[in-house]
Amino acid sequence: MCGIFAYTGNKGKEAGKILLNGLLSLEYRGYDSAGVYMPESGSVKTTGAVAELRRKLPKDFKGTSGIAHLRWATHGEPSEKNAHPHADCGGEIWVVHNGIIENFKELKEKLSKAGHTFASDSDTEVLAHLVEEHLKNQSAGGGSSSGGKNFEKAALAALNEVRGTYGIALQYKREPDRIIAARMGSPIVLGLGDGEHFIASDPAPILPHTRKVMFLEDGEVAVITPGKHRIFRLDSTTVKRKATEIDWSAEEAQKGGYEHFMLKEIMEGPEVVRNTLRGRLIPAKGFAKLGGLESVTKQLQRIDRIIIVACGTASYAGQVGEYMLEGHARIPVEVEIGSEFRYRKAVVNERTAVIGISQSGETLDTLEALREGKRHGALTLGIVNTVGSTIARETDAGVYNHAGPEISVASTKAFLSQMTALALLTVFLGRQRGMTEKEGREIALALKELPEKIEKILEQRGAIEQLAKKYSKNRDFLYIARTYNFPVALEGALKLKEISYIHAEGCAAGEMKHGPIAMIDGNFPTVAIATKDSVYEKMISNIHEIKARKGPVIAIATEGDREIAKLADDVIHVPKTMEMLSPILNVVPLQLFAYYLAKEKGLNVDRPRNLAKSVTVE
Ligand code: G6P
């Protein structure tokens, strides 16, 4: 997803270098083109990577301020012409933008009639022309550009005219040290340095310079100069905001010695589960303590139904959560994809809790689904990894994952932590609703043992790599499982699709006979999750059905299960745990399998084509 970074400073630092390094730390969001503008030097854009942008910069590309952008196409194909920053007719007003200007067509028409000429197909460009138009009208009315007031006024007037979502940074050639940022739906963070200020779409590019940040809310505008920052609303009223100290290090976002972020993040699994559990379990009493939910204890007692909203991998964690919460806390749960829930007329009331699960805390469809729940009086909760993100701030209460920043586009460690948080929530709510102390204790103890068990799976990564090599020529895969592991089958297939571009389908093993089995032949392998649980025998029957059609089978089986080796072509063994927690173990070999297959194919594992880490458009 698009990334913004802007800098203004009076410390004699080279802004070009700062901006490019900032873009590098935003690369993980996924992008198709990049660009930078500095008032003293002009603008350079590329459809390539940031490294290519660096190569293209002329030697004398220098300055003390500027705006930079990574684009992920929404309006107009990925091209140099459509890359940001975009400018007005005079090449004086420059803008970088995340989001979508919904009324750009009508604005473009109006501006074209007024004599503006457009250089791109992008919706963003209208913003620059709109500011230009307002500046022109002001000077026609006799205004002068003293202290940047006219630029600010023109920017504010333009922002009040656009509809849609945006995180933007604007710069005016005649006032090079001033940058205006605004937020409506797409995140904007200010970085507060000493004699320098930053604007970015997330804290990553700011952290090497300062840990002091401020998050803008929707409808807010910020003006930064090297020595000052101000925040106000679209109606010009002043906003007073305290700075937040970000405590994760920039190094945490490095690869830590692994070839790819994805492998590093899979290898972090044990630590991530430990971090999600830390301080939250009282095993002796069979309790879970979730400090983030204390403020809504009373409301939680009133709820009679939970709706989980999420997208992508997070939605599969939600489905696992549905099985956990219904199976052990006996609360009715539904899981909805954010983009569906927000547009249908779901029955929601004040006895409903809508829980949004999101690694980034910025996924627009999840956010809007939560807002929809709130409009109907529901209690809104978040299971979010990114502290200070929009979902974290807008929900009534929540549970942080504590998984650390996830860089690889394909989510792995966040998925483990989401399921762990849902298990904690199951104990937390269950114990308020009739779960016995014995059952609470059993889950708590099993949760505590998970990290070591994940380690045992990770030790087998060499064997899983060999397996990936063996199957790397296959073009289609089926993933099957039942009950708790059905969502894991869906997630296993998603992981394979997103990073290796191999066709994969997940299906409930019981549904296989209603369609998918027709595809099975000797070239169509099936990954079957068949660990020892309440549906083990059923899974064995399904494996027989596949073998009868000559389909190769890779089984995920419980340690010590030797029988299954007689049936399946290949077996990956995982330690035994409670059925409810088995997804947290069983997904790990599937993540590794997808990783090694994509690596074997020489693909860009961390930045798969067409995908973005943080999807802040619908
Ligand atoms: C994108 C990412 C996925 C992620 C999904 C939801 O599609 O590529 O890995 O699962 O968004 O993201 P969230 O940040 O809300 O968990």
XYZ file of N, CA and C in Angstrom, residues 464-560:
291
model
N 11.268 -29.778 5.517
C 10.149 -29.117 4.815
C 10.671 -28.455 3.536
N 11.891 -27.935 3.591
C 12.492 -27.337 2.394
C 12.649 -28.407 1.290
N 13.076 -29.599 1.700
C 13.227 -30.690 0.721
C 11.878 -31.035 0.078
N 10.871 -31.059 0.942
C 9.521 -31.364 0.465
C 9.055 -30.309 -0.550
N 9.336 -29.069 -0.232
C 8.950 -27.977 -1.143
C 9.653 -28.166 -2.482
N 10.908 -28.589 -2.442
C 11.646 -28.825 -3.701
C 10.960 -29.925 -4.492
N 10.583 -30.993 -3.765
C 9.951 -32.135 -4.434
C 8.671 -31.726 -5.165
N 7.912 -30.830 -4.545
C 6.605 -30.460 -5.124
C 6.641 -29.146 -5.914
N 7.832 -28.625 -6.150
C 7.889 -27.274 -6.732
C 7.404 -27.194 -8.180
N 7.258 -28.329 -8.837
C 6.805 -28.290 -10.239
C 5.275 -28.393 -10.343
N 4.631 -28.707 -9.245
C 3.170 -28.846 -9.303
C 2.494 -27.486 -9.442
N 1.411 -27.434 -10.198
C 0.749 -26.156 -10.455
C -0.504 -25.945 -9.616
N -1.003 -27.013 -8.979
C -2.245 -26.914 -8.198
C -2.110 -27.690 -6.893
N -2.713 -27.166 -5.860
C -2.718 -27.869 -4.566
C -4.095 -27.730 -3.924
N -4.496 -28.793 -3.240
C -5.717 -28.713 -2.433
C -5.292 -28.837 -0.962
N -5.902 -28.044 -0.091
C -5.637 -28.131 1.352
C -6.941 -28.533 2.025
N -6.901 -29.606 2.810
C -8.138 -30.013 3.477
C -7.924 -30.207 4.983
N -8.981 -29.976 5.720
C -8.971 -30.180 7.175
C -10.406 -30.079 7.659
N -10.601 -30.352 8.933
C -11.934 -30.245 9.528
C -11.869 -29.420 10.813
N -13.020 -29.010 11.246
C -13.242 -28.231 12.489
C -12.171 -27.152 12.692
N -11.478 -27.176 13.844
C -10.529 -26.106 14.175
C -9.509 -25.853 13.080
N -9.171 -26.889 12.327
C -8.113 -26.722 11.336
C -8.622 -26.395 9.937
N -9.944 -26.350 9.779
C -10.487 -25.946 8.477
C -9.958 -24.548 8.091
N -10.033 -23.541 9.015
C -9.465 -22.236 8.634
C -7.967 -22.311 8.358
N -7.274 -23.261 8.974
C -5.829 -23.404 8.730
C -5.592 -23.916 7.305
N -6.485 -24.782 6.822
C -6.390 -25.236 5.429
C -6.553 -24.028 4.495
N -7.510 -23.157 4.816
C -7.712 -21.958 3.990
C -6.471 -21.067 4.036
N -5.902 -20.931 5.220
C -4.710 -20.088 5.376
C -3.501 -20.706 4.657
N -3.361 -22.031 4.744
C -2.247 -22.703 4.060
C -2.322 -22.454 2.562
N -3.536 -22.549 2.005
C -3.724 -22.329 0.568
C -3.453 -20.866 0.221
N -3.918 -19.957 1.073
C -3.691 -18.527 0.821
C -2.195 -18.213 0.810
N -1.479 -18.772 1.801
C -0.025 -18.512 1.873
C 0.644 -18.938 0.577
N 0.282 -20.136 0.091
C 0.917 -20.652 -1.126
C 0.601 -19.749 -2.322
N -0.681 -19.385 -2.450
C -1.094 -18.530 -3.570
C -0.338 -17.215 -3.551
N -0.350 -16.559 -2.393
C 0.142 -15.182 -2.389
C 1.630 -15.075 -2.647
N 2.420 -16.045 -2.193
C 3.861 -15.837 -2.399
C 4.463 -16.688 -3.517
N 3.778 -17.787 -3.915
C 4.381 -18.621 -4.967
C 3.585 -18.570 -6.267
N 2.430 -17.898 -6.235
C 1.544 -17.763 -7.405
C 1.088 -19.124 -7.920
N 1.105 -20.122 -7.054
C 0.620 -21.452 -7.442
C -0.848 -21.524 -7.034
N -1.661 -22.108 -7.896
C -3.073 -22.224 -7.568
C -3.270 -23.181 -6.382
N -3.955 -22.722 -5.364
C -4.217 -23.582 -4.205
C -5.603 -23.270 -3.683
N -6.295 -24.333 -3.257
C -7.635 -24.145 -2.701
C -7.697 -24.805 -1.346
N -8.354 -24.139 -0.423
C -8.590 -24.765 0.867
C -10.035 -25.186 0.906
N -10.293 -26.358 1.475
C -11.706 -26.726 1.603
C -11.913 -27.588 2.838
N -13.126 -27.530 3.367
C -13.468 -28.392 4.502
C -13.469 -29.814 3.953
N -12.758 -30.707 4.618
C -12.576 -32.055 4.053
C -13.916 -32.708 3.717
N -14.926 -32.411 4.494
C -16.239 -32.994 4.262
C -16.900 -32.471 2.984
N -16.455 -31.334 2.513
C -17.023 -30.721 1.310
C -16.341 -31.206 0.027
N -15.230 -31.891 0.207
C -14.432 -32.321 -0.936
C -15.275 -33.063 -1.962
N -16.131 -33.941 -1.442
C -16.937 -34.785 -2.341
C -18.008 -33.991 -3.084
N -18.203 -32.742 -2.690
C -19.213 -31.920 -3.371
C -18.604 -31.082 -4.484
N -17.417 -31.378 -4.898
C -16.820 -30.607 -5.997
C -15.323 -30.792 -6.136
N -14.542 -30.313 -5.167
C -13.083 -30.280 -5.365
C -12.458 -31.628 -5.728
N -13.034 -32.721 -5.275
C -12.396 -34.018 -5.545
C -12.342 -34.319 -7.049
N -13.201 -33.657 -7.812
C -13.197 -33.857 -9.265
C -11.855 -33.458 -9.880
N -11.147 -32.570 -9.212
C -9.874 -32.081 -9.782
C -8.720 -33.051 -9.530
N -8.896 -33.943 -8.576
C -7.768 -34.770 -8.122
C -7.307 -35.774 -9.171
N -6.000 -35.755 -9.425
C -5.351 -36.805 -10.214
C -3.891 -36.866 -9.755
N -3.078 -37.585 -10.467
C -1.696 -37.791 -10.038
C -0.858 -36.526 -9.975
N -1.329 -35.447 -10.606
C -0.557 -34.197 -10.604
C -1.143 -33.137 -9.685
N -2.104 -33.532 -8.885
C -2.814 -32.549 -8.053
C -2.666 -32.949 -6.586
N -1.585 -32.509 -5.928
C -1.356 -32.938 -4.544
C -2.324 -32.285 -3.547
N -2.564 -33.003 -2.463
C -3.413 -32.492 -1.388
C -2.614 -32.429 -0.096
N -2.715 -31.290 0.589
C -2.130 -31.179 1.926
C -3.271 -31.440 2.904
N -3.138 -32.501 3.689
C -4.230 -32.878 4.596
C -3.781 -32.698 6.040
N -4.516 -31.864 6.780
C -4.183 -31.695 8.201
C -4.946 -32.775 8.961
N -4.188 -33.754 9.453
C -4.839 -34.930 10.064
C -4.189 -35.251 11.399
N -4.148 -34.243 12.269
C -3.571 -34.485 13.593
C -4.592 -35.239 14.443
N -4.105 -35.888 15.524
C -4.981 -36.721 16.352
C -5.961 -35.843 17.134
N -7.181 -35.803 16.655
C -8.201 -35.019 17.348
C -9.566 -35.666 17.122
N -10.635 -34.956 17.432
C -11.959 -35.568 17.383
C -12.408 -35.948 15.963
N -11.731 -35.426 14.942
C -12.146 -35.741 13.565
C -11.066 -36.520 12.800
N -10.131 -37.074 13.550
C -9.002 -37.774 12.927
C -9.467 -38.887 11.984
N -10.389 -39.728 12.477
C -10.843 -40.867 11.661
C -11.478 -40.377 10.355
N -12.233 -39.288 10.473
C -12.889 -38.733 9.272
C -11.835 -38.268 8.263
N -10.781 -37.650 8.794
C -9.714 -37.168 7.894
C -9.028 -38.346 7.200
N -8.837 -39.436 7.939
C -8.196 -40.619 7.343
C -9.060 -41.128 6.175
N -10.382 -41.131 6.377
C -11.267 -41.571 5.280
C -11.088 -40.660 4.069
N -10.990 -39.345 4.318
C -10.816 -38.414 3.193
C -9.494 -38.654 2.472
N -8.466 -38.982 3.234
C -7.165 -39.252 2.593
C -7.289 -40.504 1.708
N -8.005 -41.499 2.206
C -8.244 -42.708 1.396
C -8.919 -42.339 0.079
N -9.900 -41.446 0.167
C -10.635 -41.046 -1.041
C -9.688 -40.418 -2.069
N -8.742 -39.646 -1.567
C -7.789 -38.992 -2.496
C -6.833 -40.023 -3.082
N -6.349 -40.911 -2.209
C -5.406 -41.935 -2.691
C -6.065 -42.838 -3.743
N -7.367 -43.091 -3.568
C -8.078 -43.939 -4.532
C -8.092 -43.290 -5.917
N -7.870 -41.963 -5.953
C -7.836 -41.253 -7.235
C -6.409 -40.861 -7.617
N -5.479 -41.535 -6.993
C -4.034 -41.386 -7.295
C -3.470 -40.013 -6.943
N -4.185 -39.255 -6.109
C -3.687 -37.937 -5.716
C -2.563 -38.061 -4.691
N -1.429 -37.377 -4.894
C -0.370 -37.379 -3.871
C -0.867 -36.662 -2.605
N -0.477 -37.158 -1.439
C -0.940 -36.555 -0.181
C 0.249 -36.212 0.722
N 0.259 -34.958 1.169
C 1.218 -34.544 2.212
C 0.371 -34.405 3.477
N 0.702 -35.185 4.502
C -0.121 -35.130 5.719
C 0.597 -34.375 6.825
N -0.160 -33.567 7.551
C 0.337 -32.973 8.794
C -0.238 -33.865 9.890
N 0.650 -34.568 10.594
C 0.181 -35.586 11.542
C 0.821 -35.393 12.913
N 0.206 -36.031 13.906
C 0.723 -35.909 15.274
C 1.945 -36.812 15.459
N 2.916 -36.271 16.181
C 4.127 -37.048 16.506
C 3.732 -38.441 16.978
N 4.409 -39.443 16.482
C 4.137 -40.808 16.932
C 3.091 -41.508 16.080
